[in-house]
Amino acid sequence: TMTKRIAVKIAGTEQEPLDVTIKPGTMASEILDQLNLPGYLLSKSAGSRQFFGEDEVVYPQVTDGDKLYATTPADVGGIDLTN
């Protein structure tokens, strides 16, 4: 199939990573909507300052089984990255 399974870890929580299945063309905002995480930012590594853009297509940038990290802008150190 053309889908990839990824896990999304919510930064700063003990919660188990959430499994998501994505398909070609899936954008970061769609993953966050699917997980009901409005206002979060997605990155490839914990503590990363490199976030996927809201409308950035994630699919070609991950491999099946990858783990991404969801972070609130506040967790990024109080810097407003939403502008």
PDB file of C-alpha atoms in Angstrom:
ATOM      1  CA  THR A   1       0.000   0.000   0.000  1.00  0.00           C
ATOM      2  CA  MET A   2       0.975   3.618  -0.277  1.00  0.00           C
ATOM      3  CA  THR A   3       0.442   4.342   3.407  1.00  0.00           C
ATOM      4  CA  LYS A   4       3.052   4.770   6.118  1.00  0.00           C
ATOM      5  CA  ARG A   5       2.521   4.211   9.825  1.00  0.00           C
ATOM      6  CA  ILE A   6       4.160   6.768  12.064  1.00  0.00           C
ATOM      7  CA  ALA A   7       4.055   7.336  15.812  1.00  0.00           C
ATOM      8  CA  VAL A   8       3.574  10.794  17.310  1.00  0.00           C
ATOM      9  CA  LYS A   9       4.964  11.399  20.793  1.00  0.00           C
ATOM     10  CA  ILE A  10       3.487  14.351  22.663  1.00  0.00           C
ATOM     11  CA  ALA A  11       6.393  16.228  24.218  1.00  0.00           C
ATOM     12  CA  GLY A  12       6.389  16.627  27.968  1.00  0.00           C
ATOM     13  CA  THR A  13       3.937  13.784  28.627  1.00  0.00           C
ATOM     14  CA  GLU A  14       4.312  10.182  29.713  1.00  0.00           C
ATOM     15  CA  GLN A  15       1.627   9.231  27.191  1.00  0.00           C
ATOM     16  CA  GLU A  16       2.451   6.422  24.789  1.00  0.00           C
ATOM     17  CA  PRO A  17       3.110   7.617  21.216  1.00  0.00           C
ATOM     18  CA  LEU A  18      -0.025   7.792  19.082  1.00  0.00           C
ATOM     19  CA  ASP A  19      -0.049   5.723  15.907  1.00  0.00           C
ATOM     20  CA  VAL A  20      -1.135   7.455  12.719  1.00  0.00           C
ATOM     21  CA  THR A  21      -1.408   6.148   9.176  1.00  0.00           C
ATOM     22  CA  ILE A  22      -0.581   8.716   6.519  1.00  0.00           C
ATOM     23  CA  LYS A  23      -0.787   8.648   2.752  1.00  0.00           C
ATOM     24  CA  PRO A  24       0.952  10.634   0.002  1.00  0.00           C
ATOM     25  CA  GLY A  25       0.102  14.314   0.265  1.00  0.00           C
ATOM     26  CA  THR A  26      -0.603  14.242   4.017  1.00  0.00           C
ATOM     27  CA  MET A  27       0.273  17.610   5.559  1.00  0.00           C
ATOM     28  CA  ALA A  28       1.466  18.275   9.104  1.00  0.00           C
ATOM     29  CA  SER A  29      -1.798  20.064   9.949  1.00  0.00           C
ATOM     30  CA  GLU A  30      -3.805  16.992   8.881  1.00  0.00           C
ATOM     31  CA  ILE A  31      -1.802  14.727  11.201  1.00  0.00           C
ATOM     32  CA  LEU A  32      -2.348  17.121  14.112  1.00  0.00           C
ATOM     33  CA  ASP A  33      -6.076  17.407  13.284  1.00  0.00           C
ATOM     34  CA  GLN A  34      -6.371  13.622  13.172  1.00  0.00           C
ATOM     35  CA  LEU A  35      -4.814  13.435  16.663  1.00  0.00           C
ATOM     36  CA  ASN A  36      -6.898  16.361  17.936  1.00  0.00           C
ATOM     37  CA  LEU A  37      -3.780  18.420  18.720  1.00  0.00           C
ATOM     38  CA  PRO A  38      -4.676  21.919  17.485  1.00  0.00           C
ATOM     39  CA  GLY A  39      -1.906  24.451  17.932  1.00  0.00           C
ATOM     40  CA  TYR A  40       0.855  21.854  18.214  1.00  0.00           C
ATOM     41  CA  LEU A  41       3.973  21.785  16.047  1.00  0.00           C
ATOM     42  CA  LEU A  42       5.443  18.593  14.556  1.00  0.00           C
ATOM     43  CA  SER A  43       9.157  17.841  14.437  1.00  0.00           C
ATOM     44  CA  LYS A  44      11.367  14.867  13.639  1.00  0.00           C
ATOM     45  CA  SER A  45      13.231  14.834  16.953  1.00  0.00           C
ATOM     46  CA  ALA A  46      12.555  15.710  20.579  1.00  0.00           C
ATOM     47  CA  GLY A  47      13.673  19.228  21.407  1.00  0.00           C
ATOM     48  CA  SER A  48      14.143  20.102  17.752  1.00  0.00           C
ATOM     49  CA  ARG A  49      13.650  23.689  16.609  1.00  0.00           C
ATOM     50  CA  GLN A  50      13.016  22.481  13.054  1.00  0.00           C
ATOM     51  CA  PHE A  51       9.264  22.125  12.702  1.00  0.00           C
ATOM     52  CA  PHE A  52       7.157  21.011   9.788  1.00  0.00           C
ATOM     53  CA  GLY A  53       5.131  23.873   8.343  1.00  0.00           C
ATOM     54  CA  GLU A  54       1.366  23.572   8.746  1.00  0.00           C
ATOM     55  CA  ASP A  55       0.884  22.947   5.022  1.00  0.00           C
ATOM     56  CA  GLU A  56       4.142  21.023   4.586  1.00  0.00           C
ATOM     57  CA  VAL A  57       3.711  17.546   3.143  1.00  0.00           C
ATOM     58  CA  VAL A  58       5.155  15.097   5.680  1.00  0.00           C
ATOM     59  CA  TYR A  59       4.806  11.836   3.746  1.00  0.00           C
ATOM     60  CA  PRO A  60       7.998  11.979   1.613  1.00  0.00           C
ATOM     61  CA  GLN A  61      10.060  13.074   4.622  1.00  0.00           C
ATOM     62  CA  VAL A  62       9.320  10.084   6.846  1.00  0.00           C
ATOM     63  CA  THR A  63       9.752   6.348   6.543  1.00  0.00           C
ATOM     64  CA  ASP A  64       7.324   3.714   7.725  1.00  0.00           C
ATOM     65  CA  GLY A  65       7.667   3.363  11.497  1.00  0.00           C
ATOM     66  CA  ASP A  66       9.206   6.796  12.119  1.00  0.00           C
ATOM     67  CA  LYS A  67       8.451   8.675  15.313  1.00  0.00           C
ATOM     68  CA  LEU A  68       7.565  12.366  15.206  1.00  0.00           C
ATOM     69  CA  TYR A  69       7.197  14.735  18.129  1.00  0.00           C
ATOM     70  CA  ALA A  70       4.294  17.087  18.825  1.00  0.00           C
ATOM     71  CA  THR A  71       5.211  20.181  20.811  1.00  0.00           C
ATOM     72  CA  THR A  72       3.200  23.196  21.877  1.00  0.00           C
ATOM     73  CA  PRO A  73       4.724  26.560  20.987  1.00  0.00           C
ATOM     74  CA  ALA A  74       4.940  27.282  24.737  1.00  0.00           C
ATOM     75  CA  ASP A  75       7.165  24.224  25.238  1.00  0.00           C
ATOM     76  CA  VAL A  76       9.595  25.657  22.719  1.00  0.00           C
ATOM     77  CA  GLY A  77      10.771  28.207  25.281  1.00  0.00           C
ATOM     78  CA  GLY A  78       8.138  30.903  25.197  1.00  0.00           C
ATOM     79  CA  ILE A  79       9.134  32.115  21.743  1.00  0.00           C
ATOM     80  CA  ASP A  80       6.089  32.736  19.580  1.00  0.00           C
ATOM     81  CA  LEU A  81       6.731  30.766  16.397  1.00  0.00           C
ATOM     82  CA  THR A  82       3.217  31.138  15.052  1.00  0.00           C
ATOM     83  CA  ASN A  83       3.860  34.382  13.137  1.00  0.00           C
TER      84      ASN A  83
END
